[in-house]
PDB file of C-alpha atoms in Angstrom:
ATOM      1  CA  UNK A   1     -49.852 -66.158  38.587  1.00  0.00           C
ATOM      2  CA  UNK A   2     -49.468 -69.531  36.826  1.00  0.00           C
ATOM      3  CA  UNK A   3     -49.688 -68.071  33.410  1.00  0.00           C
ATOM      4  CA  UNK A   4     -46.810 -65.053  34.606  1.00  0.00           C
ATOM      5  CA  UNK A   5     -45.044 -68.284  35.874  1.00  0.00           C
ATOM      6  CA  UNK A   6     -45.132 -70.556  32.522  1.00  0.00           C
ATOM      7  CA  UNK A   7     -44.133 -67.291  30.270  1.00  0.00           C
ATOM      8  CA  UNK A   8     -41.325 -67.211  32.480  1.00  0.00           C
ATOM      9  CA  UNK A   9     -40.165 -70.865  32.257  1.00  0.00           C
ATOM     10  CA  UNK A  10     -41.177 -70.438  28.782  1.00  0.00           C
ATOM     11  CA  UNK A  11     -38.636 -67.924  28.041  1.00  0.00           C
ATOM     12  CA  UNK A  12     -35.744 -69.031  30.290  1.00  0.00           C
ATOM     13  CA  UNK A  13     -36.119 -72.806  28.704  1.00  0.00           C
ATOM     14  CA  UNK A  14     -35.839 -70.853  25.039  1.00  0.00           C
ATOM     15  CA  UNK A  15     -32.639 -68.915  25.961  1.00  0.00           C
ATOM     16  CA  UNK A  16     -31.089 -72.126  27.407  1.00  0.00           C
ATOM     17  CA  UNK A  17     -31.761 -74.214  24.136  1.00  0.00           C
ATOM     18  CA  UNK A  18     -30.321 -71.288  22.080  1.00  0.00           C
ATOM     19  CA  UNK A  19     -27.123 -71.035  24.352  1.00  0.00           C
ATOM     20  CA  UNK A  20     -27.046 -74.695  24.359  1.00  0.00           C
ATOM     21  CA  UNK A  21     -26.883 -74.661  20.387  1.00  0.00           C
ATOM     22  CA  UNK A  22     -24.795 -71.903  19.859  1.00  0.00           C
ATOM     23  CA  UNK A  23     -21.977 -73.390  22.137  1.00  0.00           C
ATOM     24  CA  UNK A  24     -22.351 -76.934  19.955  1.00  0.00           C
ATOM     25  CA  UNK A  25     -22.180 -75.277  17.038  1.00  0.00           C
ATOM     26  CA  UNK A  26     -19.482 -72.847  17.828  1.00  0.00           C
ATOM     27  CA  UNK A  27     -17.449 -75.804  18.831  1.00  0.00           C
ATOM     28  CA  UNK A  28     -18.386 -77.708  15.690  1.00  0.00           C
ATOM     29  CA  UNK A  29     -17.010 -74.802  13.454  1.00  0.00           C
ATOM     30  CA  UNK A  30     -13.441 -75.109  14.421  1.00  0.00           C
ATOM     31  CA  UNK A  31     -10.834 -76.672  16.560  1.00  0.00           C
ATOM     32  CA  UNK A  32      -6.865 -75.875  16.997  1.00  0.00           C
ATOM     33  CA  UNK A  33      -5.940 -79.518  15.817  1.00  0.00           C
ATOM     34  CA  UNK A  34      -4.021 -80.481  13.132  1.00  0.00           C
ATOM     35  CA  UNK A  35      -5.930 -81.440   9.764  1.00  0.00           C
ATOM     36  CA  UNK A  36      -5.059 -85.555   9.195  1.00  0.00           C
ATOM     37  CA  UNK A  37      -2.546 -85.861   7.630  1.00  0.00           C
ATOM     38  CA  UNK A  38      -4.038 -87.924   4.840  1.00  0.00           C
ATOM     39  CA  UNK A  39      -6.249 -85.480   3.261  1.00  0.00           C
ATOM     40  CA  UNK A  40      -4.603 -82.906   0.221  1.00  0.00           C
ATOM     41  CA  UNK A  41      -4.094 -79.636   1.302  1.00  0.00           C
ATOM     42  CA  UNK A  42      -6.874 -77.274  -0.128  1.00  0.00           C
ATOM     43  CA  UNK A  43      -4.637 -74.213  -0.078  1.00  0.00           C
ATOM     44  CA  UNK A  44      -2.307 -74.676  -3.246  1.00  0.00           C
ATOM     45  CA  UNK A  45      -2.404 -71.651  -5.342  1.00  0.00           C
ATOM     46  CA  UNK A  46      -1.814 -73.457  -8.633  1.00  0.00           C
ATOM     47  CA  UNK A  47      -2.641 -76.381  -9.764  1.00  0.00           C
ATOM     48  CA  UNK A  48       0.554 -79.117 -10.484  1.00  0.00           C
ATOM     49  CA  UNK A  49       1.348 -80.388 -14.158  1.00  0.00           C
ATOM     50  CA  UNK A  50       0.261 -84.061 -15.087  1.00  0.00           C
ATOM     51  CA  UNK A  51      -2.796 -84.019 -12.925  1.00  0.00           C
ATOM     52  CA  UNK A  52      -5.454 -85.711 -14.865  1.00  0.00           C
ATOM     53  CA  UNK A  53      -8.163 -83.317 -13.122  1.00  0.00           C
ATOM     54  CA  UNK A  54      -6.863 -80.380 -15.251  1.00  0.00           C
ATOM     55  CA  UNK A  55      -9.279 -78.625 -16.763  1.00  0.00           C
ATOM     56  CA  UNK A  56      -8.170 -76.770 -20.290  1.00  0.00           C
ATOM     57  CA  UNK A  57      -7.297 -73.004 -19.985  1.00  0.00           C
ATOM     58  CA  UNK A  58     -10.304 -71.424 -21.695  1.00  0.00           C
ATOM     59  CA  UNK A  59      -8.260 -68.004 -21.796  1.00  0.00           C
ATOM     60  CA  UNK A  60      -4.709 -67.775 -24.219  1.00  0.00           C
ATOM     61  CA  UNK A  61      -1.611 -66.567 -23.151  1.00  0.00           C
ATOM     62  CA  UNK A  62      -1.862 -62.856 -21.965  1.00  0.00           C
ATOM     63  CA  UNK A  63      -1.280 -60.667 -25.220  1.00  0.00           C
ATOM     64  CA  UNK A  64      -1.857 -57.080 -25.242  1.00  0.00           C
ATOM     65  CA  UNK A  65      -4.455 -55.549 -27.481  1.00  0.00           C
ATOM     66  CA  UNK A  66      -3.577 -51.822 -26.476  1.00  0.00           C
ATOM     67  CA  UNK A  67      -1.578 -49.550 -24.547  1.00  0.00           C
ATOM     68  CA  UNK A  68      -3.193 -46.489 -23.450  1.00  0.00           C
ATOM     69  CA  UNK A  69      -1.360 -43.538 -22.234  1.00  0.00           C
ATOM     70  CA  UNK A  70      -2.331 -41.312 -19.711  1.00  0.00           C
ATOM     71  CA  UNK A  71      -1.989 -38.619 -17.784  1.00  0.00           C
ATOM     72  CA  UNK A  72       0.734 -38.407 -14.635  1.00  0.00           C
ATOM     73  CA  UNK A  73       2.722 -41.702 -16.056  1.00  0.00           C
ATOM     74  CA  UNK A  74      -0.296 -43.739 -16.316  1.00  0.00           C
ATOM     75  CA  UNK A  75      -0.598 -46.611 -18.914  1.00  0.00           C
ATOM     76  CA  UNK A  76      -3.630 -48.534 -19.668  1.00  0.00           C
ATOM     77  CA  UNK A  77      -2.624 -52.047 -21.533  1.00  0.00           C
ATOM     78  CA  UNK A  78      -5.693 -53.877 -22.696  1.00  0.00           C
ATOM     79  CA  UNK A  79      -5.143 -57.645 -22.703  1.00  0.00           C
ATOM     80  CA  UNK A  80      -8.351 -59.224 -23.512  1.00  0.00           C
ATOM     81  CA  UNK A  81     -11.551 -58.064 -24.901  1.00  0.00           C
ATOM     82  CA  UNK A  82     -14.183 -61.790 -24.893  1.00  0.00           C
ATOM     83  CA  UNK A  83     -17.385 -62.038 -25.706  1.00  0.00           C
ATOM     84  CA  UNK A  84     -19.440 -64.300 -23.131  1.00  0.00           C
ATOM     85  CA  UNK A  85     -22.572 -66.682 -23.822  1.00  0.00           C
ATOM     86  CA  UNK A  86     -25.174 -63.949 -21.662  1.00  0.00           C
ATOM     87  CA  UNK A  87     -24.651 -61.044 -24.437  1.00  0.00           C
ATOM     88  CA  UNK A  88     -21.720 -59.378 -22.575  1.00  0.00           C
ATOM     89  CA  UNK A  89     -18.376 -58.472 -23.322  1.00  0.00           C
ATOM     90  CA  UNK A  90     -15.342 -58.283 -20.902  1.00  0.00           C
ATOM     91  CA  UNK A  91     -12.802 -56.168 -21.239  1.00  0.00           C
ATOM     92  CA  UNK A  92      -9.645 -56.484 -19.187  1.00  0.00           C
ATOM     93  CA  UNK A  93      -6.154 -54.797 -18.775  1.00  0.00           C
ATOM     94  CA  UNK A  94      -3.319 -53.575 -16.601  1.00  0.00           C
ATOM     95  CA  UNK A  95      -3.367 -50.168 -15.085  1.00  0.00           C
ATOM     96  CA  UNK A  96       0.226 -49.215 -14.468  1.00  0.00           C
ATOM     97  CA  UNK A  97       1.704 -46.534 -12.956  1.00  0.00           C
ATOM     98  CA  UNK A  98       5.165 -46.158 -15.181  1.00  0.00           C
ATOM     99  CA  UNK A  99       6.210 -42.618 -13.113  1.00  0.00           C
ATOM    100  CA  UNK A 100       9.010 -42.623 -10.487  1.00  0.00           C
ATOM    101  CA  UNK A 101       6.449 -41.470  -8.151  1.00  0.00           C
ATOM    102  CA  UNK A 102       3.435 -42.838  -6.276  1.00  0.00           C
ATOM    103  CA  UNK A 103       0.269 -41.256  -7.694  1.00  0.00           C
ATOM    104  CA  UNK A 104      -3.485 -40.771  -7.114  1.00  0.00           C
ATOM    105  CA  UNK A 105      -5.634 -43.140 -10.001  1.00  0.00           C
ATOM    106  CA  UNK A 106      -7.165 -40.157 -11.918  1.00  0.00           C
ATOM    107  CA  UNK A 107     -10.503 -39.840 -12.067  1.00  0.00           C
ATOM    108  CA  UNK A 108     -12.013 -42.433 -14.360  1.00  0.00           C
ATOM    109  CA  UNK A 109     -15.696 -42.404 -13.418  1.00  0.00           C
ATOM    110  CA  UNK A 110     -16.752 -39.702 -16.628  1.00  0.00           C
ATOM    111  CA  UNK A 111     -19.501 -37.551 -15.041  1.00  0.00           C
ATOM    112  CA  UNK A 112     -22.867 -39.916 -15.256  1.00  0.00           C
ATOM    113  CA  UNK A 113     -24.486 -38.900 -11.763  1.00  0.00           C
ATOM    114  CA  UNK A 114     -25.227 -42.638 -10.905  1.00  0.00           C
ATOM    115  CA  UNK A 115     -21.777 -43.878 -11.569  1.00  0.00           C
ATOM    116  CA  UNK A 116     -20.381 -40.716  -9.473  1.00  0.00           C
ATOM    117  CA  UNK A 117     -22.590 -41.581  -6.046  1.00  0.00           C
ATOM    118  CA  UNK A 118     -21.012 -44.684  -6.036  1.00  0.00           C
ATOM    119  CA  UNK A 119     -16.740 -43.747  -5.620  1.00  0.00           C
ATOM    120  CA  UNK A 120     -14.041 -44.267  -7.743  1.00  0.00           C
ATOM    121  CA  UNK A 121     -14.337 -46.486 -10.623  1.00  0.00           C
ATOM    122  CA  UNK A 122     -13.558 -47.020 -14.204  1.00  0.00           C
ATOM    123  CA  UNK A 123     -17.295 -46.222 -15.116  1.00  0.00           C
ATOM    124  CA  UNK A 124     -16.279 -43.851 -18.048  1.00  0.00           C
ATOM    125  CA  UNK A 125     -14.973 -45.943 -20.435  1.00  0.00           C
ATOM    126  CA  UNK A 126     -16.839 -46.555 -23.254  1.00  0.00           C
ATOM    127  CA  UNK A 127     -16.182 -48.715 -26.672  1.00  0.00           C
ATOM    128  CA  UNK A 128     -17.029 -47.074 -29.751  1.00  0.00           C
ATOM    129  CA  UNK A 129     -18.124 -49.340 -32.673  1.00  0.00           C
ATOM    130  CA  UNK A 130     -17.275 -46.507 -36.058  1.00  0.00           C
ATOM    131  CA  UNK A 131     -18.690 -48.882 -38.801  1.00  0.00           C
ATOM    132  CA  UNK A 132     -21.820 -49.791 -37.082  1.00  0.00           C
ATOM    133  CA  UNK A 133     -21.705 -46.091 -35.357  1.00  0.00           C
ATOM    134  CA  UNK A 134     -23.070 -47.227 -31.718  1.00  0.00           C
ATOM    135  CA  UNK A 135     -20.971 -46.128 -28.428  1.00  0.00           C
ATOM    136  CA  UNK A 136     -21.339 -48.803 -25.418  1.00  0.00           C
ATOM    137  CA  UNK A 137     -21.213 -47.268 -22.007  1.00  0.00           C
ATOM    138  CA  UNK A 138     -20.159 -49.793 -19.053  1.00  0.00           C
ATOM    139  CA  UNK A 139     -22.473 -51.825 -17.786  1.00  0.00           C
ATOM    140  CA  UNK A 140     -24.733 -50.941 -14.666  1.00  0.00           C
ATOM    141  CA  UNK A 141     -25.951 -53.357 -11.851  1.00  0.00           C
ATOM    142  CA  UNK A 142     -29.471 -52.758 -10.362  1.00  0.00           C
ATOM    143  CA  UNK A 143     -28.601 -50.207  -7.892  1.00  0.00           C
ATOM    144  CA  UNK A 144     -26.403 -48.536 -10.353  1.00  0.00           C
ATOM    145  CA  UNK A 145     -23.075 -49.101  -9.536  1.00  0.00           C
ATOM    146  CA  UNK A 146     -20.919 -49.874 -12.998  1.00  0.00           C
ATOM    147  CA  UNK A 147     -19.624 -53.317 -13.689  1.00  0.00           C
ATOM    148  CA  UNK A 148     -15.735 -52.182 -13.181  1.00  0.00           C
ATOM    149  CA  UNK A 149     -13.199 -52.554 -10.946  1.00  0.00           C
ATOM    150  CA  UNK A 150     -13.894 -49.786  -8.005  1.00  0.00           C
ATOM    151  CA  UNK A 151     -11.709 -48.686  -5.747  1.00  0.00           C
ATOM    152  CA  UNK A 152      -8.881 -47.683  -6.821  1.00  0.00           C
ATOM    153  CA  UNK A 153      -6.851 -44.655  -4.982  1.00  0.00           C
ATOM    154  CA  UNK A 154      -2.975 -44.714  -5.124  1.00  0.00           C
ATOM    155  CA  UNK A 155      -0.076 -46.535  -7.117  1.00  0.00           C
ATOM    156  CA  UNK A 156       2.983 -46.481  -6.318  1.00  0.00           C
ATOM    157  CA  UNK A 157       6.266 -45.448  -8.514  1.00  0.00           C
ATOM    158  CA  UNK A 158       6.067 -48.693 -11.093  1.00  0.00           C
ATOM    159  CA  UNK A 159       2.802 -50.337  -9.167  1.00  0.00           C
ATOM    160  CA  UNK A 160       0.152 -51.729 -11.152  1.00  0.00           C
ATOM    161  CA  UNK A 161      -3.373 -53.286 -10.821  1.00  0.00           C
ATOM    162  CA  UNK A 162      -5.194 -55.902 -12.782  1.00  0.00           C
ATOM    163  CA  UNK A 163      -8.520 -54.357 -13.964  1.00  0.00           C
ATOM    164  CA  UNK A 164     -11.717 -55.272 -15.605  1.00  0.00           C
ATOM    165  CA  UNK A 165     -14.820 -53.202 -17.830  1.00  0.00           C
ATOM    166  CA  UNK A 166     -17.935 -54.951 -18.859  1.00  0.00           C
ATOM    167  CA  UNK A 167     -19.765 -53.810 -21.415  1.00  0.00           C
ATOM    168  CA  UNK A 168     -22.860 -54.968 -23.821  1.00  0.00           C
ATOM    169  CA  UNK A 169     -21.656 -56.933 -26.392  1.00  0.00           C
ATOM    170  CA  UNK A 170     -21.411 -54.965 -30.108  1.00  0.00           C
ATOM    171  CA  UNK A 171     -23.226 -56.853 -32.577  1.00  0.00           C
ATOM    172  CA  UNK A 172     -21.391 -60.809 -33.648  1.00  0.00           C
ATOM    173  CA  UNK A 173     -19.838 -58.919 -36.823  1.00  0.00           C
ATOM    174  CA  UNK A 174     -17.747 -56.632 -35.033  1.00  0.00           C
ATOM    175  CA  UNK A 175     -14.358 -57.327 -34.537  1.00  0.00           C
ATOM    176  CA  UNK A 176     -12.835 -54.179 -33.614  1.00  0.00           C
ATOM    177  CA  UNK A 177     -14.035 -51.254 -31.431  1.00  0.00           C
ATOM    178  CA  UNK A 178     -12.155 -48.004 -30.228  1.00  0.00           C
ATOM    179  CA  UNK A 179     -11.953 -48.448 -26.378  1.00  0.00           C
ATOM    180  CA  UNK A 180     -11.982 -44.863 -24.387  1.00  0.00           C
ATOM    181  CA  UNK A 181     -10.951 -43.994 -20.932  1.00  0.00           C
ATOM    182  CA  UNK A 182     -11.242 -40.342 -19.566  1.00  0.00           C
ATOM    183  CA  UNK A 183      -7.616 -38.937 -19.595  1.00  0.00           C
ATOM    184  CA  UNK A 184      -6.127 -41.582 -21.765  1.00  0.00           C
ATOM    185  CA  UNK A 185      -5.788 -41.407 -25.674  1.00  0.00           C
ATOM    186  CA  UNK A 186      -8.479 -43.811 -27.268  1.00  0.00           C
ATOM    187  CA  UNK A 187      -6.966 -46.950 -28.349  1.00  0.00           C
ATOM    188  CA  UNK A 188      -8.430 -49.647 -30.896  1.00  0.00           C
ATOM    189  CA  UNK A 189      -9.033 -53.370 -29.991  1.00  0.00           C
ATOM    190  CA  UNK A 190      -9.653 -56.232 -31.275  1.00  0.00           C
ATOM    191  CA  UNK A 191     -12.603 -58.508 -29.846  1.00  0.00           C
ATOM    192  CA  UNK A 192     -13.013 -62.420 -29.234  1.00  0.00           C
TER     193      UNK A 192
END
């Protein structure tokens, strides 16, 4: 009996602590009062001019490399195309929907089996580097999902949607590829 007996104190001491720590810390985590007054707000969206914490844009002004056309109104418009340090390159854009009407995304995903299982994507674009005659298919992470934006479904009439490829970066000597989307005409860019 005195073993039954200490299990049971045991066990109803271990539930108290663990109540008694999940009521401190759920009342840690927040409370209805006002912030002081003293501290900056934290939820600015951009940053204001003359601060001497400013850190240099890395990116220039939005230019467009390429726009794509489509099928149903759609427009691709390619905006940047950077190399980055790990071997990568990043390739980002606009996809518009110039029609009067609100419109299903068509299907971007090309017909790779592992980019499929995983929903709607951009997972068929490819760049195609002609001098060096290599084509670079979008980047995959470890379960196989492609390195794109996902989930797109529906624009509406004159909606767009900021999107983003990543691909392996073509050797330091190109400078241009041809960029290819299923359903839009291929389109030549220029890299950084």
């Amino acid at each position: 009996m005195s073993v039954r007996y200490a299990t049971t104190a045991l066990r109803r001491w271990v539930v108290a602590a663990t109540a008694a720590g999940l009521v401190l810390g759920v009342a840690g985590c927040g409370s209805d009062d006002e912030p002081p007054k003293s501290q900056p707000s934290t939820t600015s969206s951009a940053p204001k001019s003359g601060e001497g914490n400013e850190k240099p844009q890395s990116e220039a002004p939005e230019e467009t490399l390429a726009v794509l056309k489509g099928q149903d109104g759609f427009e691709l418009t390619v905006t940047s195309a950077q190399r980055d340090a790990g071997g990568f390159l990043t390739v980002k854009g606009r996809l518009k929907n110039a029609s009067d009407k609100g419109r299903a995304v068509p299907d971007l995903r090309g017909n790779e089996t592992e980019v499929l299982k995983h929903g709607t994507s951009l997972g068929g674009a490819t760049l195609v580097d002609g001098a060096a005659k290599k084509r670079y298919y979008v980047l995959r992470d470890t379960d196989g999902r492609p390195l794109t934006t996902t989930g797109l479904a529906i624009l509406g009439a004159g909606d767009s949607a900021e999107v983003f490829m990543q691909f392996p970066a073509p050797a330091d000597s190109t400078t241009e590829v041809t960029f290819q989307l299923p359903t839009f005409e291929p389109g030549t860019i220029k890299l950084s």
